[in-house]
C-alpha positions as a printed NumPy array, in Angstrom:
array([[ 30.602,  24.658,  18.097],
       [ 33.759,  24.187,  16.178],
       [ 34.296,  25.779,  13.481],
       [ 35.172,  22.551,  11.385],
       [ 31.736,  20.732,  13.065],
       [ 30.187,  23.561,  11.958],
       [ 31.211,  22.69 ,   8.81 ],
       [ 30.178,  19.23 ,   9.006],
       [ 26.734,  19.868,  10.762],
       [ 26.296,  22.513,   7.517],
       [ 26.879,  19.158,   5.24 ],
       [ 24.873,  16.858,   7.202],
       [ 21.554,  19.574,   7.427],
       [ 21.822,  19.647,   3.757],
       [ 21.151,  16.348,   3.295],
       [ 18.788,  15.971,   6.63 ],
       [ 17.052,  19.4  ,   6.504],
       [ 14.963,  18.135,   9.279],
       [ 17.469,  18.012,  11.76 ],
       [ 17.681,  21.792,  11.867],
       [ 14.37 ,  21.798,  13.83 ],
       [ 15.917,  20.1  ,  16.771],
       [ 18.322,  23.414,  17.524],
       [ 15.406,  25.307,  19.524],
       [ 14.829,  26.088,  23.385],
       [ 12.768,  22.978,  24.597],
       [ 11.377,  23.371,  27.881],
       [ 12.96 ,  20.7  ,  29.16 ],
       [ 16.748,  21.244,  28.083],
       [ 17.977,  22.22 ,  31.844],
       [ 17.252,  18.467,  33.272],
       [ 19.516,  16.671,  30.808],
       [ 23.402,  16.546,  30.883],
       [ 25.908,  14.504,  29.054],
       [ 28.816,  13.815,  31.292],
       [ 32.145,  12.503,  30.792],
       [ 33.709,   9.32 ,  32.597],
       [ 36.904,   9.146,  33.684],
       [ 37.851,   6.66 ,  30.923],
       [ 39.012,   8.722,  27.822],
       [ 36.013,   9.642,  25.503],
       [ 33.244,   8.104,  26.889],
       [ 30.115,   9.521,  27.909],
       [ 26.906,   8.964,  30.018],
       [ 23.544,  10.655,  30.046],
       [ 21.991,  11.883,  33.005],
       [ 18.116,  13.284,  32.97 ],
       [ 17.305,  15.322,  35.903],
       [ 20.216,  13.785,  37.891],
       [ 19.654,  10.192,  37.087],
       [ 22.09 ,   8.485,  34.701],
       [ 20.603,   6.463,  32.108],
       [ 23.847,   4.426,  31.503],
       [ 26.83 ,   3.162,  33.628],
       [ 28.559,   6.219,  35.345],
       [ 32.099,   4.358,  34.991],
       [ 32.387,   1.96 ,  31.579],
       [ 29.353,   2.892,  29.185],
       [ 31.186,   1.581,  26.46 ],
       [ 31.662,  -1.752,  27.844],
       [ 27.811,  -1.393,  28.838],
       [ 27.246,  -1.132,  25.509],
       [ 29.312,  -3.849,  23.986],
       [ 27.578,  -6.3  ,  26.147],
       [ 23.737,  -5.251,  25.389],
       [ 24.863,  -5.667,  21.461],
       [ 26.595,  -8.903,  22.209],
       [ 22.973, -10.543,  22.216],
       [ 22.163,  -8.884,  19.05 ],
       [ 23.107, -10.931,  15.294],
       [ 23.261,  -7.706,  13.211],
       [ 23.04 ,  -8.712,   9.531],
       [ 24.123,  -6.163,   6.382],
       [ 20.74 ,  -6.176,   5.391],
       [ 18.679,  -5.407,   8.8  ],
       [ 17.177,  -2.272,   9.631],
       [ 18.666,  -0.992,  13.255],
       [ 16.179,   0.683,  15.689],
       [ 17.541,   2.143,  19.072],
       [ 15.424,   2.778,  21.783],
       [ 16.354,   5.586,  23.674],
       [ 19.598,   7.827,  23.485],
       [ 20.929,   7.563,  27.356],
       [ 24.015,   5.689,  26.116],
       [ 26.119,   7.65 ,  23.7  ],
       [ 28.119,   4.695,  23.764],
       [ 25.701,   2.368,  21.968],
       [ 25.335,   5.08 ,  18.917],
       [ 29.065,   4.936,  18.826],
       [ 29.258,   1.124,  18.64 ],
       [ 26.363,   0.703,  16.395],
       [ 27.225,   3.256,  14.047],
       [ 30.635,   1.623,  13.658],
       [ 29.073,  -2.122,  13.145],
       [ 26.821,  -1.266,  10.551],
       [ 27.716,  -0.419,   6.418],
       [ 27.501,   3.083,   5.141],
       [ 23.725,   3.29 ,   3.58 ],
       [ 22.37 ,   0.921,   6.104],
       [ 20.017,   1.995,   8.061],
       [ 19.899,   3.197,  11.49 ],
       [ 17.09 ,   4.976,  13.512],
       [ 17.537,   6.58 ,  17.287],
       [ 14.63 ,   7.242,  18.768],
       [ 14.233,   9.515,  21.525],
       [ 11.864,  10.643,  23.96 ],
       [ 12.644,  14.279,  23.932],
       [ 14.179,  16.767,  21.456],
       [ 16.003,  18.374,  24.084],
       [ 19.204,  16.179,  24.465],
       [ 19.653,  15.95 ,  20.367],
       [ 21.909,  19.748,  20.735],
       [ 23.895,  18.498,  23.602],
       [ 24.636,  15.16 ,  21.965],
       [ 25.25 ,  16.783,  18.865],
       [ 28.897,  17.926,  19.03 ],
       [ 30.806,  14.896,  21.335],
       [ 28.792,  12.19 ,  19.285],
       [ 26.046,  12.885,  16.797],
       [ 27.734,  14.961,  14.474],
       [ 29.962,  12.241,  13.391],
       [ 27.188,   9.397,  13.562],
       [ 24.983,  11.558,  11.249],
       [ 27.576,  12.391,   8.493],
       [ 26.694,   8.527,   7.648],
       [ 24.44 ,   7.872,   5.41 ],
       [ 21.228,   6.01 ,   6.533],
       [ 21.394,   7.323,  10.205],
       [ 18.616,   9.068,  11.264],
       [ 17.308,  10.433,  14.677],
       [ 13.333,  10.994,  15.837],
       [ 12.944,  12.286,  19.445],
       [  9.869,  12.922,  21.354],
       [  6.255,  13.459,  19.507],
       [  6.837,  16.273,  17.495],
       [  9.275,  14.085,  15.5  ],
       [  7.54 ,  11.016,  15.742],
       [  5.341,  10.827,  13.012],
       [  7.975,  11.737,  10.404],
       [  9.973,   8.939,  11.885],
       [  6.968,   6.61 ,  11.121],
       [  6.494,   7.588,   7.651],
       [ 10.07 ,   7.215,   7.278],
       [  9.894,   4.   ,   8.011],
       [  6.433,   3.323,   6.266],
       [  8.688,   5.039,   2.984],
       [ 11.476,   2.928,   3.026],
       [ 12.058,   0.525,   0.021],
       [ 11.896,  -3.255,   1.57 ],
       [ 13.672,  -4.537,  -1.346],
       [ 17.143,  -4.789,   0.381],
       [ 15.639,  -5.534,   4.363],
       [ 15.895,  -8.679,   5.608],
       [ 14.778,  -7.848,   9.205],
       [ 14.495,  -5.772,  11.727],
       [ 16.825,  -5.394,  14.87 ],
       [ 15.476,  -3.778,  17.658],
       [ 17.89 ,  -2.363,  20.524],
       [ 17.013,  -1.058,  23.962],
       [ 18.709,   1.293,  26.121],
       [ 16.883,  -0.349,  29.631],
       [ 17.38 ,   2.917,  31.845],
       [ 15.275,   5.376,  29.193],
       [ 12.797,   2.546,  28.849],
       [ 12.18 ,   2.273,  32.686],
       [ 12.365,   6.032,  33.14 ],
       [  9.471,   6.961,  30.993],
       [  6.264,   5.307,  28.963],
       [  7.108,   6.976,  25.388],
       [  8.321,   4.081,  24.331],
       [  6.043,   1.396,  25.593],
       [  3.745,   1.517,  22.311],
       [  6.34 ,   2.458,  19.552],
       [  7.98 ,  -1.036,  19.515],
       [  4.41 ,  -2.554,  18.676],
       [  3.854,   0.312,  15.836],
       [  7.488,  -0.273,  14.273],
       [  6.763,  -4.123,  13.97 ],
       [  3.315,  -3.347,  12.787],
       [  4.915,  -1.123,  10.025],
       [  7.445,  -3.812,   8.966],
       [  5.055,  -6.754,   9.067],
       [  3.052,  -4.818,   6.454],
       [  5.556,  -3.805,   4.467],
       [  6.721,  -7.475,   4.392],
       [  3.16 ,  -8.685,   3.591],
       [  2.91 ,  -5.926,   1.   ],
       [  6.756,  -7.624,  -0.581],
       [  5.353, -11.149,  -0.511],
       [  1.513,  -9.922,  -1.9  ],
       [  4.262,  -8.257,  -4.52 ],
       [  6.435, -11.229,  -5.117],
       [  2.957, -13.262,  -6.086],
       [  1.149, -11.035,  -7.902],
       [  3.967,  -8.449,  -9.812],
       [  3.86 , -10.04 , -12.719],
       [ -0.014, -10.851, -13.036],
       [ -0.177,  -6.996, -12.62 ],
       [  1.868,  -6.315, -15.233],
       [  0.404,  -8.592, -17.6  ],
       [ -3.304,  -7.403, -16.284],
       [ -2.154,  -3.962, -17.4  ],
       [ -0.866,  -4.442, -20.33 ],
       [ -3.969,  -6.493, -21.754],
       [ -6.222,  -3.593, -19.611],
       [ -4.377,  -0.471, -22.001],
       [ -4.272,  -2.65 , -25.14 ],
       [ -8.206,  -3.288, -24.981],
       [ -9.098,   0.087, -25.509],
       [ -8.921,  -0.504, -29.106],
       [-11.723,  -3.359, -28.598],
       [-15.384,  -1.743, -27.557],
       [-17.489,  -1.749, -26.179],
       [-17.17 ,  -1.228, -23.556],
       [-15.608,   2.106, -23.908],
       [-12.87 ,   2.838, -21.612],
       [-12.484,   6.635, -19.425],
       [-10.218,   7.275, -16.389],
       [-11.446,   8.355, -13.143],
       [ -9.5  ,  11.685, -13.204],
       [-12.201,  13.684, -15.604],
       [-14.437,  12.585, -12.333],
       [-11.907,  14.304,  -9.976],
       [-13.991,  16.93 ,  -7.697],
       [-16.758,  17.009,  -9.889],
       [-19.355,  15.612,  -7.549],
       [-18.908,  18.259,  -4.241],
       [-22.06 ,  18.839,  -2.761],
       [-23.508,  15.277,  -3.514],
       [-23.87 ,  12.652,  -0.551],
       [-22.033,   9.199,  -1.337],
       [-23.383,   5.529,   0.064],
       [-21.15 ,   3.031,  -0.228],
       [-22.417,  -0.773,   0.046],
       [-20.167,  -3.578,   1.068],
       [-20.905,  -7.202,   1.411],
       [-20.982,  -6.877,   6.008],
       [-23.449,  -9.216,   7.26 ],
       [-25.478,  -6.435,   8.028],
       [-26.273,  -5.646,   4.498],
       [-29.605,  -7.883,   3.851],
       [-30.762,  -5.64 ,   7.372],
       [-30.223,  -2.475,   5.847],
       [-31.826,  -3.036,   1.918],
       [-35.29 ,  -1.234,   3.148],
       [-33.073,   1.787,   3.914],
       [-30.908,   1.871,   0.814],
       [-34.344,   2.001,  -0.977],
       [-35.523,   5.015,   0.791],
       [-32.471,   6.939,   0.178],
       [-31.551,   5.934,  -3.272],
       [-32.724,   8.793,  -5.12 ],
       [-30.529,  11.361,  -2.416],
       [-27.235,   9.51 ,  -2.932],
       [-24.887,   8.284,  -5.407],
       [-24.704,   4.127,  -4.901],
       [-21.55 ,   2.405,  -5.358],
       [-21.777,  -0.783,  -4.608],
       [-18.283,  -3.125,  -3.949],
       [-18.348,  -6.35 ,  -6.158],
       [-19.45 ,  -8.207,  -3.476],
       [-22.414,  -6.661,  -2.614],
       [-23.782,  -6.369,  -6.452],
       [-25.855,  -9.35 ,  -6.375],
       [-27.292,  -8.604,  -2.983],
       [-28.65 ,  -4.647,  -4.39 ],
       [-29.922,  -6.085,  -7.75 ],
       [-32.042,  -8.707,  -6.276],
       [-33.581,  -6.286,  -4.264],
       [-34.063,  -4.389,  -7.272],
       [-31.686,  -1.531,  -6.309],
       [-29.377,  -0.618,  -8.888],
       [-26.379,   1.245,  -7.931],
       [-24.912,   4.082,  -9.941],
       [-21.158,   2.339, -10.134],
       [-19.642,  -1.13 ,  -9.08 ],
       [-15.699,  -1.197,  -8.091],
       [-13.493,  -4.513,  -8.495],
       [-10.015,  -4.708,  -7.572],
       [ -9.027,  -8.563,  -7.973],
       [ -6.421,  -9.183, -10.645],
       [ -7.669, -12.719, -10.267],
       [-10.457, -14.118, -12.617],
       [-12.107, -15.071,  -9.205],
       [-14.374, -11.711,  -9.552],
       [-15.981, -12.744, -12.778],
       [-18.189, -14.345,  -9.679],
       [-19.477, -11.423,  -8.356],
       [-20.998, -10.085, -12.009],
       [-21.842, -13.842, -13.929],
       [-25.614, -13.951, -14.66 ],
       [-26.511, -10.226, -14.417],
       [-27.615,  -7.692, -16.52 ],
       [-24.952,  -4.905, -16.272],
       [-25.296,  -2.623, -18.981],
       [-26.788,   0.356, -17.085],
       [-24.085,   0.177, -14.443],
       [-19.958,   1.879, -15.109],
       [-17.73 ,  -0.201, -13.736],
       [-14.881,   1.37 , -11.664],
       [-11.714,  -0.7  , -12.173],
       [ -8.31 ,  -0.858, -10.84 ],
       [ -5.92 ,  -0.839, -14.025],
       [ -4.796,  -4.35 , -13.011],
       [ -7.853,  -5.777, -12.739],
       [ -8.827,  -8.914, -14.487],
       [ -8.632,  -8.208, -18.299],
       [-11.477, -11.264, -18.913],
       [-14.048,  -9.769, -16.741],
       [-13.434,  -5.95 , -18.5  ],
       [-13.172,  -7.365, -22.352],
       [-16.728,  -8.956, -21.415],
       [-19.373,  -6.886, -23.458],
       [-21.683,  -7.222, -20.17 ],
       [-20.507,  -3.384, -19.223],
       [-20.901,  -0.265, -21.655],
       [-18.19 ,   1.799, -19.606],
       [-15.071,   0.769, -17.786],
       [-13.493,   4.026, -15.658],
       [ -9.99 ,   3.144, -14.964],
       [ -7.774,   3.997, -12.171],
       [ -4.394,   3.282, -10.873],
       [ -3.503,   1.767,  -6.854],
       [ -0.683,   4.384,  -5.716],
       [  0.877,   4.984,  -2.185],
       [  1.846,   8.559,  -1.08 ],
       [  4.49 ,   8.977,   1.811],
       [  6.787,  11.633,   2.845],
       [ 10.196,  10.19 ,   3.898],
       [ 12.448,  11.869,   6.224],
       [ 14.014,  14.848,   3.86 ],
       [  9.768,  15.746,   3.842],
       [  9.803,  14.375,  -0.314],
       [  6.75 ,  12.803,  -1.166],
       [  6.988,   9.613,  -2.584],
       [  4.751,   7.95 ,  -5.115],
       [  4.443,   3.86 ,  -5.785],
       [  2.533,   3.023,  -8.184],
       [  1.479,  -0.624,  -8.389],
       [  3.335,  -2.567, -11.447],
       [  1.473,  -2.006, -14.682],
       [  0.667,   1.175, -13.56 ],
       [  3.385,   3.223, -15.09 ],
       [  2.142,   2.435, -18.566],
       [ -1.383,   4.102, -18.332],
       [  0.041,   7.281, -19.533],
       [  0.86 ,   5.804, -22.68 ],
       [ -2.966,   5.519, -23.626],
       [ -4.556,   7.801, -20.861],
       [ -4.052,  11.477, -19.488],
       [ -3.282,  11.086, -15.841],
       [ -5.678,   8.071, -15.602],
       [ -5.508,   9.299, -11.349],
       [ -4.094,   7.73 ,  -8.335],
       [ -6.491,   6.496,  -5.97 ],
       [ -5.096,   4.738,  -2.599],
       [ -5.902,   1.626,  -1.31 ],
       [ -6.136,  -0.392,   2.483],
       [ -6.015,  -3.561,   0.534],
       [ -9.836,  -4.371,   0.045],
       [-12.36 ,  -3.487,  -2.527],
       [-14.177,  -1.245,   0.206],
       [-11.19 ,   0.424,   0.827],
       [-10.421,   1.325,  -2.862],
       [-14.13 ,   2.401,  -3.237],
       [-13.909,   4.574,  -0.489],
       [-11.041,   6.801,  -1.822],
       [-12.282,   6.973,  -4.997],
       [-15.571,   8.509,  -3.51 ],
       [-12.774,  11.312,  -1.968],
       [-11.49 ,  11.534,  -5.438],
       [-14.601,  12.572,  -7.017],
       [-15.483,  15.23 ,  -4.484],
       [-18.693,  13.857,  -2.323],
       [-19.409,  16.017,   0.973],
       [-20.559,  13.265,   2.828],
       [-19.766,   9.403,   2.65 ],
       [-22.582,   7.186,   4.397],
       [-21.637,   3.431,   4.576],
       [-23.373,   0.163,   4.574],
       [-22.555,  -3.364,   4.796],
       [-19.24 ,  -1.761,   6.335],
       [-19.007,  -4.326,   9.735],
       [-15.369,  -5.213,   9.746],
       [-16.156,  -7.79 ,  11.696],
       [-18.379, -11.409,  11.979],
       [-21.411,  -9.923,  12.651],
       [-23.581, -12.682,  14.096],
       [-20.714, -14.982,  13.529],
       [-21.48 , -14.394,   9.416],
       [-18.402, -13.811,   7.33 ],
       [-21.006, -12.088,   4.28 ],
       [-24.04 , -11.256,   3.624],
       [-27.062, -13.41 ,   2.321],
       [-26.949, -12.841,  -1.437],
       [-23.763, -12.768,  -2.124],
       [-21.721, -15.436,  -4.653],
       [-19.754, -16.505,  -1.351],
       [-23.115, -17.324,  -0.008],
       [-24.73 , -18.795,  -3.132],
       [-21.557, -21.392,  -3.504],
       [-21.788, -22.084,   0.182],
       [-25.605, -22.998,  -0.184],
       [-24.567, -25.987,  -2.611],
       [-22.547, -27.392,   0.269],
       [-25.748, -27.575,   2.501],
       [-27.234, -31.032,   3.629],
       [-28.435, -32.694,   6.647],
       [-24.939, -33.077,   8.246],
       [-23.569, -29.549,   6.818],
       [-25.887, -26.372,   7.715],
       [-24.659, -22.91 ,   6.357],
       [-23.931, -21.856,  10.048],
       [-21.583, -24.727,  10.234],
       [-19.912, -23.748,   7.425],
       [-19.683, -19.623,   8.538],
       [-18.335, -21.346,  11.808],
       [-15.541, -23.892,  10.445],
       [-14.154, -20.509,   8.197],
       [-14.07 , -18.297,  11.406],
       [-12.298, -20.552,  13.549],
       [ -9.321, -21.328,  10.917],
       [ -8.928, -17.711,  11.345],
       [ -6.876, -15.627,  14.137],
       [-10.109, -13.634,  15.794],
       [-10.611, -11.324,  18.481],
       [-13.453,  -9.39 ,  20.061],
       [-13.307,  -5.279,  19.818],
       [-15.833,  -2.725,  20.182],
       [-19.112,  -2.502,  18.246],
       [-21.245,  -0.046,  16.982],
       [-24.254,  -0.708,  19.303],
       [-21.811,  -0.594,  22.296],
       [-21.449,  -4.21 ,  23.104],
       [-18.242,  -6.104,  21.284],
       [-18.132,  -8.596,  17.935],
       [-15.877, -10.564,  16.921],
       [-13.054, -10.071,  14.021],
       [-10.097, -10.659,  13.191],
       [ -6.767,  -9.625,  12.024],
       [ -7.06 ,  -8.94 ,   8.403],
       [-10.316,  -6.856,   8.82 ],
       [ -8.55 ,  -4.884,  11.827],
       [ -6.184,  -3.956,   9.201],
       [ -8.996,  -2.2  ,   6.985],
       [-10.727,  -0.653,  10.135],
       [ -6.985,   1.165,  10.949],
       [ -7.021,   1.87 ,   7.538],
       [-10.349,   3.724,   7.386],
       [ -9.539,   5.726,  10.966],
       [ -6.166,   6.637,   9.838],
       [ -7.986,   7.935,   6.675],
       [-10.768,   9.899,   8.613],
       [ -7.933,  11.659,   9.94 ],
       [ -6.992,  13.023,   6.447],
       [-10.627,  14.302,   5.002],
       [-12.703,  16.796,   6.048],
       [-15.795,  14.752,   4.662],
       [-18.387,  13.839,   6.885],
       [-18.429,   9.966,   7.523],
       [-21.611,   8.32 ,   8.637],
       [-21.482,   4.306,   9.315],
       [-25.541,   2.975,   9.271],
       [-24.508,   0.234,  11.39 ],
       [-25.469,  -1.374,  14.611],
       [-23.724,  -4.85 ,  14.494],
       [-20.256,  -4.312,  13.014],
       [-17.   ,  -3.25 ,  14.776],
       [-17.102,   0.79 ,  15.614],
       [-14.837,   2.718,  13.244],
       [-13.328,   5.457,  15.337],
       [-13.166,   9.128,  12.945],
       [-16.534,   7.93 ,  11.857],
       [-20.055,   8.596,  13.365],
       [-21.164,   5.584,  14.067],
       [-25.286,   5.412,  14.015],
       [-28.351,   3.377,  13.992],
       [-29.266,   3.373,   9.842],
       [-32.315,   5.256,  11.202],
       [-31.096,   7.625,  12.68 ],
       [-28.342,   8.193,  10.514],
       [-30.413,   8.803,   7.329],
       [-32.624,  11.577,   8.96 ],
       [-30.92 ,  14.317,   7.746],
       [-30.791,  12.706,   3.84 ],
       [-34.612,  12.444,   3.841],
       [-35.401,  16.278,   4.162],
       [-32.941,  16.864,   1.377],
       [-34.18 ,  17.497,  -2.123],
       [-33.785,  14.483,  -4.611],
       [-30.371,  14.735,  -6.34 ],
       [-31.998,  13.755, -10.223],
       [-28.266,  11.894, -11.097],
       [-25.864,  14.905, -11.853],
       [-23.398,  12.757, -12.794],
       [-25.584,  11.482, -15.812],
       [-23.781,  14.674, -17.588],
       [-20.482,  12.457, -17.566],
       [-19.172,  10.346, -20.577],
       [-19.202,   6.874, -18.418],
       [-22.99 ,   7.357, -18.166],
       [-23.821,   9.016, -21.426],
       [-22.356,   6.087, -23.111],
       [-24.767,   3.351, -21.427],
       [-27.344,   5.955, -23.277],
       [-26.237,   5.167, -26.679],
       [-23.583,   7.866, -27.042],
       [-20.782,   6.567, -28.764],
       [-17.573,   8.58 , -27.237],
       [-14.429,   9.643, -29.33 ],
       [-11.624,   7.674, -28.342],
       [ -9.867,   7.253, -31.564],
       [ -6.705,   8.777, -29.77 ],
       [ -6.866,   6.447, -27.105],
       [ -7.178,   3.98 , -30.101],
       [ -4.334,   4.906, -31.784],
       [ -2.245,   5.219, -28.59 ],
       [ -2.685,   1.491, -27.36 ],
       [ -1.573,   0.846, -30.911],
       [  1.547,   2.282, -30.402],
       [  2.216,   1.181, -26.513],
       [  1.646,  -2.446, -28.477],
       [  4.535,  -1.785, -30.837],
       [  6.496,  -0.407, -27.93 ],
       [  6.219,  -3.644, -25.767],
       [  6.808,  -5.986, -29.292],
       [  9.79 ,  -3.525, -29.386],
       [ 10.844,  -3.777, -25.72 ],
       [ 10.625,  -7.794, -25.628],
       [ 12.866,  -8.369, -29.025],
       [ 15.665,  -5.947, -27.828],
       [ 15.65 ,  -7.947, -24.696],
       [ 15.811, -11.277, -26.17 ],
       [ 18.421,  -9.79 , -28.224],
       [ 20.507,  -9.083, -25.387],
       [ 20.034, -11.987, -24.064],
       [ 21.529, -13.493, -27.057],
       [ 24.981, -11.717, -26.647],
       [ 24.974, -12.512, -22.59 ],
       [ 25.187, -16.276, -24.419],
       [ 28.856, -15.15 , -25.535],
       [ 30.187, -13.935, -22.595],
       [ 32.188, -15.64 , -19.74 ],
       [ 29.508, -15.951, -17.213],
       [ 32.656, -15.545, -14.113],
       [ 34.315, -12.511, -15.761],
       [ 31.326, -10.225, -15.542],
       [ 28.363,  -8.809, -13.533],
       [ 25.175,  -9.221, -15.869],
       [ 23.893,  -6.689, -13.764],
       [ 26.156,  -4.065, -14.768],
       [ 25.612,  -4.581, -18.472],
       [ 23.988,  -1.997, -20.821],
       [ 21.03 ,  -4.117, -21.138],
       [ 20.259,  -4.273, -17.592],
       [ 20.884,  -0.843, -17.206],
       [ 18.482,   0.089, -20.149],
       [ 16.202,  -2.635, -17.737],
       [ 16.395,  -0.732, -14.786],
       [ 14.462,   2.199, -16.814],
       [ 11.865,   0.17 , -17.999],
       [  9.997,   0.019, -14.271],
       [  7.089,  -2.28 , -16.053],
       [  9.788,  -5.26 , -17.073],
       [ 12.221,  -4.762, -14.298],
       [  9.152,  -5.733, -11.563],
       [  8.644,  -9.043, -13.154],
       [ 12.356,  -9.847, -12.412],
       [ 12.123,  -8.176,  -8.938],
       [ 11.831, -11.458,  -6.716],
       [ 15.393, -12.787,  -8.451],
       [ 17.188,  -9.095,  -7.866],
       [ 16.304,  -9.091,  -4.068],
       [ 17.495, -12.37 ,  -3.768],
       [ 20.783, -11.651,  -4.99 ],
       [ 20.663,  -8.608,  -3.002],
       [ 20.268, -10.568,   0.287],
       [ 22.615, -13.649,  -0.827],
       [ 26.175, -11.717,  -1.488],
       [ 28.027, -14.585,  -0.978],
       [ 27.083, -16.3  ,  -4.118],
       [ 30.058, -16.074,  -6.737],
       [ 29.577, -13.895, -10.003],
       [ 29.1  , -17.235, -12.251],
       [ 25.907, -18.413,  -9.893],
       [ 24.418, -15.143,  -9.799],
       [ 24.407, -14.601, -13.731],
       [ 23.117, -17.922, -14.054],
       [ 20.283, -16.928, -11.516],
       [ 19.531, -13.453, -13.542],
       [ 19.62 , -15.135, -16.735],
       [ 17.108, -18.067, -15.803],
       [ 15.03 , -15.645, -14.53 ],
       [ 14.512, -12.881, -17.004],
       [ 14.193, -16.101, -19.618],
       [ 11.284, -16.936, -17.633],
       [  9.4  , -13.653, -17.223],
       [  9.837, -12.762, -21.03 ],
       [  8.436, -16.161, -22.037],
       [  5.48 , -15.58 , -19.645],
       [  4.89 , -12.067, -21.111],
       [  5.127, -13.067, -24.744],
       [  3.214, -16.216, -24.274],
       [  0.109, -14.233, -21.614],
       [ -0.488, -10.87 , -24.121],
       [  0.084, -13.159, -27.84 ],
       [ -3.506, -13.455, -28.119],
       [ -3.534,  -9.753, -28.637],
       [ -1.631,  -9.524, -31.267],
       [ -4.281, -10.31 , -33.619],
       [ -6.007,  -7.295, -32.642],
       [ -3.701,  -5.327, -34.232],
       [ -2.388,  -7.244, -37.032],
       [ -4.353,  -5.744, -39.964],
       [ -2.993,  -2.151, -39.076],
       [  0.719,  -3.824, -39.091]])
């Protein structure tokens, strides 16, 4: 490299340190070559003597390929195959600095050859990344997973045909990338729909600490405290009813954690679990508990769970956690994203505890058990499929509701069948060696379990003969799977030493500090809302054509108040994606959105004000 290029490269490596790893001796280095054409400044790549782009006019070839792609400022651009260097140069020139451009190759040996002539200029622009070969593919997918989807409106995949016909490396990559972005877009739409509810619920649940019982605890107090103990996670799949005798036989050998949907099934069988998990922010979850005596069971509840359920005295203790995602970006930094409202948890609790979730109660419950340190986890009712063409086990709230619809013209089987036929279904391998019917959502959950199995050291045993096979788990017939447990001594409930279970026995924990902190949080939120309202009054005196409100002191302050900013996320993203709107229109949309969300939050938490009125 020239001295100038060395300086440029050093600056690039400072911002993108992972790139240094490409400059090693790779076994296939001698098979690659970068060859100049007769046209000045153009290059093509050859592999083992085979040209991967036009030898005469690679730039023209790149231009024609890009004519079929309408790339927008808010698109993420993925290039599959780097055999035409002119594609890299042209795409880079089309995109604005900061716009995401990811180049994927099948061999890291090509990168040093392209560096000085092509890549150093491309990679000096923010937003440009290269991931080449199996060694770097995982990092690339992690980077795409960690991308903030807020500013993205689409995904453009551009393919260098010669690379794709030369190797099978790219055959699955595109579908994996599409799946990542599909999941991220789905996650964003979920946030659009529920973030304001999550914020409201989190505030309610944190302020309700001052109203006891139930007494509130944090799951971090149980971190790694139950190592050496076995756990049983009970889900509400159709096979659950067949597993009830198995659960009774191992009840004194395992910590029994029930999903909310399976709780009624266990209680009807006379099995009282050691804990029950709920995740739903809506009040629908109340039906899984209604009519049951639950004072002997601690409730494990995400902070966004329905306050309607948590403010009832049916539970003596509630163990709170927050849902957080942890991802590694391209620079190797750990990125943490907590569910909206969760950022307020530390105002009342001391590091309440981060739990990862795949979107279902069972995935959250699984990570709770991992968090508490159990040495092995057994699963029952985790069908992740329509075993016997049923959706849930009999005895669940869902089945109870459907039984009221049964008549001589409509059977329970027909109700299940109608629901199944409305879903996008497919056959997958089952635990019994045959196949079973599942759908897109259940497949996402199964994939989450399989990916999680790769990251934990504990034994995972799926006691199921009907449901979907879960890779990374021991999928065993229930009778065979419990054999090692039966020879173990009874556990004698070691978790009863912790406060959440002591409370059930009548001991009152000390929570004065948390009650004071809840009161302080209430005052802080009231002050925040008043500050925003006063700031908006000042906005009313501003000429909306002369200033962009997102650059005013109020909005700059609002950016640091994460729980409030999340409530206007949808509007903020809309404005990012509609840059053609004039300043007046953007400001008007912003004001209307902020007024609406502040009114919603004030109205939602108004009943709480009475709790603190006596204290001023």
